[in-house]
Tab-separated table of C-alpha atoms in Angstrom:
chain	number	residue	atom	x	y	z
A	1	MET	CA	68.108	81.427	117.583
A	2	LEU	CA	69.769	84.776	118.338
A	3	HIS	CA	68.351	88.108	117.268
A	4	SER	CA	68.501	91.755	118.226
A	5	PRO	CA	65.972	93.197	120.715
A	6	PRO	CA	62.624	93.940	119.029
A	7	MET	CA	61.769	97.576	118.410
A	8	GLN	CA	59.113	99.147	120.563
A	9	ASP	CA	56.854	100.050	117.635
A	10	ALA	CA	54.402	97.750	115.863
A	11	LYS	CA	55.063	95.344	113.014
A	12	PRO	CA	57.996	96.466	110.788
A	13	ARG	CA	56.962	98.436	107.720
A	14	GLY	CA	59.573	96.877	105.473
A	15	ALA	CA	63.308	97.291	104.882
A	16	LEU	CA	65.509	100.387	104.764
A	17	LEU	CA	68.495	100.142	102.423
A	18	PHE	CA	71.494	102.443	102.105
A	19	LEU	CA	74.328	103.162	99.653
A	20	GLY	CA	72.213	102.888	96.542
A	21	ASP	CA	75.109	102.769	94.104
A	22	TYR	CA	76.401	99.486	95.550
A	23	TYR	CA	75.583	96.467	93.444
A	24	GLY	CA	74.902	94.534	96.631
A	25	THR	CA	72.235	97.073	97.612
A	26	LEU	CA	70.578	96.667	94.214
A	27	ALA	CA	70.627	92.889	94.685
A	28	ALA	CA	69.036	93.296	98.128
A	29	ALA	CA	66.251	95.539	96.791
A	30	ARG	CA	65.401	92.999	94.096
A	31	CYS	CA	65.571	90.033	96.464
A	32	LEU	CA	63.336	91.677	99.075
A	33	GLY	CA	60.921	93.321	96.654
A	34	ALA	CA	60.344	90.069	94.788
A	35	ARG	CA	59.294	88.489	98.102
A	36	GLY	CA	56.765	91.151	98.957
A	37	VAL	CA	58.870	93.272	101.316
A	38	ASP	CA	58.254	97.026	101.102
A	39	VAL	CA	61.662	98.534	100.227
A	40	ALA	CA	62.816	102.073	101.024
A	41	LEU	CA	66.188	103.531	100.031
A	42	ALA	CA	68.016	106.237	101.977
A	43	ASP	CA	70.739	108.053	100.049
A	44	THR	CA	72.186	111.478	99.349
A	45	SER	CA	70.988	111.396	95.717
A	46	ARG	CA	68.295	109.789	93.580
A	47	PHE	CA	70.792	109.308	90.760
A	48	VAL	CA	71.954	105.938	92.062
A	49	ARG	CA	71.509	102.466	90.623
A	50	THR	CA	69.168	101.080	93.273
A	51	ALA	CA	66.820	104.100	93.226
A	52	ALA	CA	66.032	103.250	89.593
A	53	SER	CA	64.809	99.760	90.497
A	54	ARG	CA	61.080	99.066	90.305
A	55	HIS	CA	61.411	97.241	93.633
A	56	VAL	CA	62.173	100.459	95.545
A	57	GLU	CA	58.880	101.934	96.744
A	58	HIS	CA	60.194	104.906	98.742
A	59	PHE	CA	63.192	107.244	98.627
A	60	VAL	CA	64.437	109.105	101.713
A	61	LYS	CA	67.007	111.885	101.503
A	62	ALA	CA	69.895	111.130	103.876
A	63	PRO	CA	73.130	112.881	104.863
A	64	PRO	CA	76.434	111.415	103.664
A	65	LEU	CA	77.734	108.437	105.608
A	66	GLU	CA	81.184	110.044	105.773
A	67	ASP	CA	79.934	112.227	108.642
A	68	ALA	CA	79.091	109.392	111.039
A	69	THR	CA	77.781	111.659	113.799
A	70	ALA	CA	75.404	113.520	111.494
A	71	PHE	CA	74.267	110.308	109.826
A	72	VAL	CA	73.387	108.534	113.089
A	73	GLY	CA	71.732	111.696	114.408
A	74	TRP	CA	69.563	111.892	111.292
A	75	LEU	CA	68.604	108.220	111.528
A	76	LEU	CA	67.569	108.564	115.161
A	77	GLU	CA	65.556	111.696	114.357
A	78	GLU	CA	63.797	109.826	111.543
A	79	GLY	CA	62.883	107.109	113.994
A	80	GLU	CA	61.691	109.463	116.694
A	81	ARG	CA	59.436	111.509	114.411
A	82	GLY	CA	58.014	108.423	112.689
A	83	GLY	CA	59.232	109.362	109.219
A	84	GLU	CA	59.175	107.115	106.151
A	85	ALA	CA	62.382	105.405	107.304
A	86	ALA	CA	61.052	104.592	110.789
A	87	GLY	CA	59.868	101.138	111.769
A	88	ARG	CA	61.903	99.329	109.121
A	89	VAL	CA	64.588	96.661	109.155
A	90	LEU	CA	68.007	98.291	108.816
A	91	TYR	CA	70.110	96.643	106.139
A	92	PRO	CA	73.927	96.930	106.510
A	93	ALA	CA	75.713	97.227	103.153
A	94	SER	CA	79.185	98.312	104.312
A	95	ASP	CA	81.623	97.971	107.191
A	96	GLU	CA	80.827	101.536	108.207
A	97	LEU	CA	77.096	100.831	108.449
A	98	VAL	CA	77.355	97.581	110.380
A	99	PHE	CA	79.800	99.271	112.786
A	100	LEU	CA	77.453	102.209	113.391
A	101	PHE	CA	74.393	99.991	113.740
A	102	ALA	CA	76.182	97.862	116.328
A	103	GLN	CA	77.661	100.863	118.125
A	104	HIS	CA	74.229	102.538	118.468
A	105	ARG	CA	72.243	99.335	118.640
A	106	GLU	CA	70.296	100.120	121.814
A	107	ALA	CA	69.075	103.528	120.622
A	108	LEU	CA	68.316	102.349	117.081
A	109	SER	CA	66.378	99.318	118.318
A	110	ARG	CA	63.711	101.615	119.761
A	111	HIS	CA	62.668	102.672	116.268
A	112	PHE	CA	64.031	100.061	113.858
A	113	SER	CA	64.555	96.314	113.606
A	114	LEU	CA	68.111	94.978	113.494
A	115	TYR	CA	69.694	91.567	113.096
A	116	LEU	CA	73.241	91.697	114.357
A	117	PRO	CA	75.329	90.587	117.340
A	118	PRO	CA	76.729	92.897	120.036
A	119	PHE	CA	79.224	95.613	119.167
A	120	GLU	CA	82.146	93.622	120.594
A	121	SER	CA	81.511	90.789	118.141
A	122	ILE	CA	81.275	93.124	115.166
A	123	TYR	CA	84.479	94.945	116.040
A	124	ARG	CA	86.369	91.680	116.503
A	125	ILE	CA	85.485	90.888	112.898
A	126	LEU	CA	86.093	94.312	111.377
A	127	ASN	CA	89.461	94.755	113.086
A	128	LYS	CA	91.754	92.363	111.220
A	129	GLN	CA	94.146	91.973	114.143
A	130	ARG	CA	91.369	90.749	116.422
A	131	LEU	CA	89.961	88.610	113.619
A	132	SER	CA	93.397	87.032	113.139
A	133	GLU	CA	93.493	86.155	116.834
A	134	ALA	CA	90.105	84.437	116.529
A	135	CYS	CA	91.362	82.495	113.502
A	136	VAL	CA	94.304	81.200	115.525
A	137	ARG	CA	91.938	80.088	118.301
A	138	THR	CA	89.697	78.174	115.893
A	139	GLY	CA	92.347	76.660	113.615
A	140	VAL	CA	91.577	78.838	110.582
A	141	SER	CA	94.730	79.472	108.546
A	142	VAL	CA	95.779	83.050	107.721
A	143	PRO	CA	98.746	84.539	105.841
A	144	ALA	CA	101.801	85.425	107.902
A	145	THR	CA	100.958	88.832	109.355
A	146	TRP	CA	102.704	91.330	111.610
A	147	PHE	CA	101.014	94.084	113.641
A	148	PRO	CA	103.665	96.668	114.575
A	149	ARG	CA	102.532	99.586	116.710
A	150	GLY	CA	104.618	102.275	115.114
A	151	GLU	CA	107.850	102.584	113.178
A	152	ASP	CA	110.112	101.483	116.040
A	153	GLU	CA	108.364	98.124	116.346
A	154	LEU	CA	108.446	97.735	112.566
A	155	ARG	CA	112.207	98.371	112.418
A	156	ALA	CA	112.699	95.603	114.970
A	157	LEU	CA	110.739	93.223	112.703
A	158	VAL	CA	112.214	94.077	109.309
A	159	ALA	CA	115.212	91.746	109.534
A	160	SER	CA	112.971	88.752	110.274
A	161	ILE	CA	110.548	89.377	107.370
A	162	ASP	CA	111.942	87.435	104.420
A	163	VAL	CA	108.852	87.330	102.136
A	164	GLU	CA	107.148	89.771	99.795
A	165	VAL	CA	104.624	91.822	101.758
A	166	ILE	CA	101.798	94.320	101.377
A	167	LEU	CA	100.495	96.935	103.781
A	168	LYS	CA	96.806	96.723	104.674
A	169	PRO	CA	94.618	98.854	106.948
A	170	LYS	CA	93.419	97.053	110.062
A	171	THR	CA	89.857	98.014	109.208
A	172	GLN	CA	87.852	99.882	106.575
A	173	ILE	CA	85.724	101.626	109.225
A	174	GLN	CA	86.023	105.425	108.923
A	175	LEU	CA	89.054	105.014	106.667
A	176	ARG	CA	89.002	108.284	104.761
A	177	SER	CA	90.929	107.032	101.717
A	178	GLY	CA	89.099	103.713	101.255
A	179	ALA	CA	92.443	102.071	100.422
A	180	LYS	CA	92.469	98.260	100.355
A	181	ALA	CA	96.216	97.609	100.337
A	182	ALA	CA	99.563	98.903	99.123
A	183	GLU	CA	102.260	96.824	97.509
A	184	ILE	CA	105.834	97.308	98.629
A	185	PRO	CA	108.030	97.832	95.563
A	186	LYS	CA	110.772	95.279	95.060
A	187	GLY	CA	113.759	96.503	97.048
A	188	GLY	CA	111.577	99.218	98.580
A	189	ASP	CA	111.918	100.701	102.042
A	190	LEU	CA	109.260	99.051	104.214
A	191	VAL	CA	109.568	101.601	107.000
A	192	GLU	CA	109.213	104.544	104.609
A	193	SER	CA	106.230	102.866	102.898
A	194	PHE	CA	104.698	102.289	106.329
A	195	ARG	CA	105.144	105.977	107.211
A	196	THR	CA	103.582	107.095	103.923
A	197	PHE	CA	100.661	104.681	104.307
A	198	VAL	CA	99.817	106.056	107.758
A	199	LYS	CA	99.970	109.633	106.458
A	200	GLU	CA	97.811	108.977	103.373
A	201	ASN	CA	95.188	106.786	105.080
A	202	PRO	CA	93.835	108.579	108.170
A	203	TYR	CA	90.858	107.396	110.222
A	204	GLY	CA	87.944	109.350	111.619
A	205	PRO	CA	88.192	110.654	115.196
A	206	GLU	CA	85.305	108.507	116.475
A	207	LEU	CA	87.202	105.306	115.685
A	208	THR	CA	90.638	106.437	116.864
A	209	ALA	CA	89.093	107.473	120.173
A	210	HIS	CA	87.744	103.938	120.535
A	211	ASP	CA	90.920	102.168	119.363
A	212	PRO	CA	94.078	104.332	119.067
A	213	ASP	CA	96.182	101.442	117.696
A	214	VAL	CA	93.979	101.121	114.623
A	215	VAL	CA	96.031	103.800	112.830
A	216	TRP	CA	98.963	101.400	112.372
A	217	PRO	CA	98.641	99.259	109.219
A	218	MET	CA	99.388	95.562	109.280
A	219	VAL	CA	102.178	93.969	107.292
A	220	GLN	CA	101.056	90.797	105.522
A	221	ALA	CA	102.792	88.213	103.352
A	222	TYR	CA	101.763	88.786	99.744
A	223	HIS	CA	101.158	85.619	97.768
A	224	ARG	CA	101.011	87.307	94.393
A	225	LYS	CA	99.786	84.397	92.266
A	226	ALA	CA	97.177	83.309	94.812
A	227	ALA	CA	95.588	86.778	94.759
A	228	PHE	CA	94.233	86.069	91.259
A	229	GLY	CA	92.118	83.081	92.352
A	230	ILE	CA	90.330	84.107	95.536
A	231	TYR	CA	87.968	81.479	96.961
A	232	SER	CA	84.888	82.898	98.652
A	233	LEU	CA	82.396	81.363	101.065
A	234	ALA	CA	79.265	83.473	101.348
A	235	GLY	CA	76.419	82.541	103.602
A	236	PHE	CA	74.290	82.934	106.690
A	237	SER	CA	74.677	81.902	110.328
A	238	ASP	CA	71.707	81.928	112.706
A	239	GLY	CA	73.787	81.810	115.885
A	240	SER	CA	72.467	78.390	116.919
A	241	GLY	CA	75.823	76.657	116.516
A	242	LYS	CA	74.828	74.544	113.505
A	243	LEU	CA	76.821	74.753	110.303
A	244	PRO	CA	76.058	77.936	108.363
A	245	LEU	CA	74.359	78.005	104.983
A	246	VAL	CA	77.051	78.659	102.368
A	247	ARG	CA	77.766	78.983	98.666
A	248	ALA	CA	81.286	78.931	97.221
A	249	SER	CA	82.785	80.815	94.305
A	250	ARG	CA	86.111	81.793	92.807
A	251	LYS	CA	86.973	85.305	91.680
A	252	VAL	CA	88.413	84.930	88.189
A	253	LEU	CA	88.623	88.583	87.106
A	254	GLN	CA	88.826	91.804	89.078
A	255	ARG	CA	89.131	95.563	88.588
A	256	PRO	CA	91.818	96.828	89.026
A	257	ARG	CA	93.525	93.637	87.942
A	258	LYS	CA	95.589	93.624	91.153
A	259	LEU	CA	93.871	93.829	94.547
A	260	GLY	CA	90.566	94.809	92.962
A	261	ILE	CA	86.798	94.365	93.161
A	262	GLY	CA	85.496	91.243	91.451
A	263	LEU	CA	84.115	91.464	87.905
A	264	CYS	CA	83.710	87.744	87.215
A	265	PHE	CA	83.089	84.804	89.561
A	266	GLU	CA	82.568	81.112	88.962
A	267	GLY	CA	80.530	78.917	91.271
A	268	THR	CA	82.495	76.058	92.766
A	269	GLU	CA	82.175	73.314	95.345
A	270	VAL	CA	81.848	74.004	99.054
A	271	LEU	CA	84.769	72.452	100.893
A	272	PRO	CA	83.334	70.741	104.017
A	273	SER	CA	86.441	71.492	106.085
A	274	LEU	CA	86.216	75.220	105.343
A	275	ARG	CA	82.504	75.277	106.094
A	276	ALA	CA	83.223	73.673	109.454
A	277	HIS	CA	85.997	76.177	110.153
A	278	VAL	CA	83.694	79.080	109.270
A	279	GLY	CA	81.078	77.674	111.632
A	280	ALA	CA	83.646	77.445	114.436
A	281	LEU	CA	84.856	80.973	113.702
A	282	CYS	CA	81.329	82.422	113.815
A	283	LYS	CA	80.739	80.660	117.117
A	284	ASP	CA	83.995	81.964	118.611
A	285	LEU	CA	83.199	85.505	117.464
A	286	GLY	CA	79.585	85.308	118.642
A	287	TYR	CA	78.412	86.201	115.147
A	288	HIS	CA	75.073	85.612	113.461
A	289	GLY	CA	73.864	87.040	110.171
A	290	MET	CA	74.957	87.140	106.529
A	291	PHE	CA	78.615	87.128	105.607
A	292	GLU	CA	81.225	86.796	102.885
A	293	ILE	CA	84.614	85.321	103.760
A	294	GLU	CA	87.530	85.349	101.318
A	295	PHE	CA	90.425	82.899	101.180
A	296	ILE	CA	93.532	82.561	99.064
A	297	GLU	CA	94.970	79.141	98.287
A	298	HIS	CA	98.675	78.727	99.031
A	299	ASP	CA	100.724	75.532	99.248
A	300	GLY	CA	97.573	73.409	99.516
A	301	ASP	CA	96.061	75.456	102.340
A	302	PHE	CA	93.262	78.033	102.354
A	303	LEU	CA	94.229	81.266	104.104
A	304	LEU	CA	91.518	83.650	105.303
A	305	ILE	CA	92.113	87.228	104.145
A	306	ASP	CA	88.775	88.957	104.760
A	307	PHE	CA	85.473	88.573	106.637
A	308	ASN	CA	82.558	90.820	105.636
A	309	PRO	CA	79.733	90.631	108.241
A	310	ARG	CA	77.200	92.346	105.957
A	311	GLY	CA	75.906	92.662	102.429
A	312	TYR	CA	78.547	92.694	99.677
A	313	SER	CA	78.898	93.527	95.999
A	314	GLN	CA	78.175	90.234	94.173
A	315	MET	CA	75.368	89.065	96.453
A	316	ALA	CA	73.021	88.585	93.479
A	317	PHE	CA	75.119	85.515	92.709
A	318	GLU	CA	74.093	83.814	95.946
A	319	VAL	CA	70.439	84.812	95.463
A	320	SER	CA	70.475	83.211	92.003
A	321	ARG	CA	71.901	80.044	93.587
A	322	GLY	CA	69.059	79.581	96.042
A	323	LEU	CA	70.462	81.554	98.977
A	324	PRO	CA	68.382	84.756	99.469
A	325	LEU	CA	70.647	86.386	102.041
A	326	PRO	CA	68.811	89.741	102.264
A	327	TYR	CA	65.515	87.938	102.913
A	328	LEU	CA	67.069	85.699	105.577
A	329	HIS	CA	68.391	88.849	107.238
A	330	TYR	CA	64.922	90.409	107.072
A	331	LEU	CA	63.205	87.359	108.560
A	332	GLY	CA	65.752	87.183	111.382
A	333	ALA	CA	65.362	90.889	112.171
A	334	THR	CA	61.565	90.661	112.270
A	335	GLY	CA	61.535	87.527	114.403
A	336	GLN	CA	59.772	85.391	111.779
A	337	HIS	CA	61.543	82.253	112.915
A	338	ASP	CA	59.171	79.735	111.306
A	339	LYS	CA	59.597	81.358	107.895
A	340	LEU	CA	63.335	81.587	108.451
A	341	ALA	CA	63.458	77.870	109.270
A	342	ARG	CA	61.566	77.032	106.058
A	343	GLU	CA	63.810	79.252	103.959
A	344	TRP	CA	66.826	77.660	105.642
A	345	GLU	CA	65.646	74.159	104.712
A	346	ARG	CA	64.970	75.228	101.131
A	347	ALA	CA	68.396	76.863	100.769
A	348	ASP	CA	70.170	73.935	102.408
A	349	ALA	CA	68.532	71.484	100.003
A	350	TRP	CA	69.434	73.476	96.876
A	351	SER	CA	71.912	71.837	94.524
A	352	ALA	CA	73.567	73.208	91.403
A	353	ASP	CA	72.208	71.960	88.082
A	354	GLY	CA	75.017	73.417	85.994
A	355	ASP	CA	77.923	75.852	85.952
A	356	TYR	CA	76.791	79.137	87.494
A	357	VAL	CA	78.798	82.324	86.951
A	358	TYR	CA	78.514	86.015	87.835
A	359	CYS	CA	79.882	89.045	86.040
A	360	HIS	CA	79.359	92.698	85.237
A	361	GLU	CA	78.806	92.347	81.495
A	362	LEU	CA	79.214	96.028	80.623
A	363	LEU	CA	82.616	96.244	82.303
A	364	LEU	CA	83.613	92.846	80.946
A	365	GLY	CA	82.885	94.244	77.492
A	366	ILE	CA	85.328	97.078	78.165
A	367	VAL	CA	87.957	94.537	79.209
A	368	MET	CA	87.426	92.598	75.987
A	369	ALA	CA	87.567	95.756	73.851
A	370	GLY	CA	90.843	96.790	75.468
A	371	GLN	CA	92.315	93.351	74.901
A	372	ALA	CA	91.308	93.422	71.248
A	373	VAL	CA	93.093	96.741	70.760
A	374	ASN	CA	96.210	95.513	72.560
A	375	GLU	CA	96.250	92.336	70.511
A	376	LYS	CA	96.097	94.307	67.252
A	377	LEU	CA	98.945	96.493	68.465
A	378	GLY	CA	100.984	93.440	69.423
A	379	ARG	CA	100.956	94.315	73.123
A	380	GLY	CA	99.260	91.196	74.408
A	381	ARG	CA	96.947	88.309	73.711
A	382	SER	CA	93.224	88.087	74.384
A	383	GLU	CA	92.097	86.089	77.408
A	384	HIS	CA	88.911	85.023	75.561
A	385	TRP	CA	86.424	86.413	78.082
A	386	GLU	CA	83.859	86.716	75.293
A	387	THR	CA	83.920	82.937	74.890
A	388	TRP	CA	83.665	82.527	78.664
A	389	ALA	CA	80.552	84.724	78.836
A	390	ARG	CA	78.890	83.062	75.843
A	391	GLU	CA	79.452	79.531	77.128
A	392	HIS	CA	77.997	80.375	80.534
A	393	ARG	CA	75.091	82.507	79.292
A	394	PRO	CA	72.289	80.125	80.441
A	395	ARG	CA	73.371	80.451	84.095
A	396	LEU	CA	75.011	83.868	84.151
A	397	THR	CA	74.019	86.362	86.824
A	398	ASP	CA	74.745	89.962	85.857
A	399	ALA	CA	75.634	92.636	88.411
A	400	VAL	CA	72.983	95.001	87.024
A	401	ARG	CA	70.867	93.375	84.316
A	402	ALA	CA	67.671	91.665	85.500
A	403	LYS	CA	64.495	90.717	83.674
A	404	GLY	CA	61.713	93.243	84.229
A	405	ASP	CA	63.964	95.782	85.951
A	406	ALA	CA	65.830	97.614	83.187
A	407	LEU	CA	66.395	101.137	84.532
A	408	PRO	CA	69.284	100.330	86.921
A	409	ARG	CA	71.283	99.164	83.902
A	410	VAL	CA	70.694	102.521	82.179
A	411	VAL	CA	71.860	104.431	85.257
A	412	ASP	CA	74.864	102.126	85.597
A	413	ALA	CA	75.949	102.759	82.000
A	414	ALA	CA	75.518	106.513	82.426
A	415	LYS	CA	77.666	106.506	85.541
A	416	HIS	CA	80.476	104.605	83.822
A	417	VAL	CA	80.379	106.972	80.857
A	418	ARG	CA	80.621	109.900	83.243
A	419	GLU	CA	83.570	108.252	85.006
A	420	LEU	CA	85.306	107.727	81.671
A	421	ILE	CA	84.791	111.365	80.660
A	422	ARG	CA	85.955	112.769	83.985
A	423	HIS	CA	88.915	110.432	84.571
A	424	PRO	CA	89.797	108.747	81.271
A	425	ARG	CA	93.323	107.641	82.169
A	426	SER	CA	92.494	106.101	85.554
A	427	PHE	CA	89.337	104.501	84.141
A	428	VAL	CA	91.218	102.756	81.331
A	429	LYS	CA	94.153	101.854	83.588
A	430	SER	CA	91.850	100.038	86.017
A	431	PHE	CA	91.075	97.487	83.309
A	432	THR	CA	94.646	96.766	82.221
A	433	ARG	CA	96.368	93.541	83.136
A	434	GLY	CA	98.434	93.461	86.317
């Protein structure tokens, strides 16, 4: 079983989490804390969802992740001086974090415990062009995609592109804008859109020094209808070559309604062929650890569109379905292989005893309220999400609500109210139908 080099210090003190406003970080704190792991959170502010959880024992003030050099310098200083953060398992909750942990793996391993493959493996996953190449090698289907290096190469391709397309960044690492994708308007100028996308979505200097070609976005076929039913395989690979542990779900509602973050998911069956392909892909990439891989279904085939080698937003859904990904990560990082093997067997034997769903109930309520208003004004018909939530209540996992841990829900509501007050138009628009 593969794992990162052990730290030089004694037994790990617990786990160190980051990005406390992420729902995936909150899920990790609850998963680890419930299993007796001492949880610390490093963030720029205490007014974040995860800091309010009863499972967080320690808070450490950290610099913003946007300044990668300062952030890594602070983390290394914390380790060297033996601060509250030192001696813990580092938990990656974003592309930026897993990239930095892999990039500085040797230095960080002296003071922290990590569970991740070499930097080359991580970057092959986070760079969508290199990931696409690995998919081709392992027989994993992907949407038609072009990778022009500049406007001249794009102009040479335009005549041969006869499908609707979107522009996507090659990676989210050090992407200042955080943009996911940009649609090309019908009849729009692809070259001009390409130029604008490059200008509006710059990368940090550390990444462009490592990979100058990363600045050029990729052009990908846009299967509009398929984007509303994304199939996700989330799971854990231990690097041994055996099939990974997985759970499957479908994204049934997102915010914004086009190209957005999932609000509602439904559990679904694991397709054996996709599980096998994911296993082959992890082996080719040299990857071990937790992951979420997204597919769209088009013409009877499943096309891979994203691979997240880290924690992700709706991870509480997998935990509620017998797959405690944060704890598996912790056991792997601390070298507790016997416990990891037992947890693996337990997770592998789990079977659904009903229809499991996941949603953010507060935001779903806003969606339903908006639909009710539109229906009264004759602008649309309700999609009956209230009925959906009520019917699935016995096995519904909420993004924030959890028995015995109420404060994160209060902080979450306060943050959404603040967002509404500060940016009312964009807030409401993000819930409208696409």
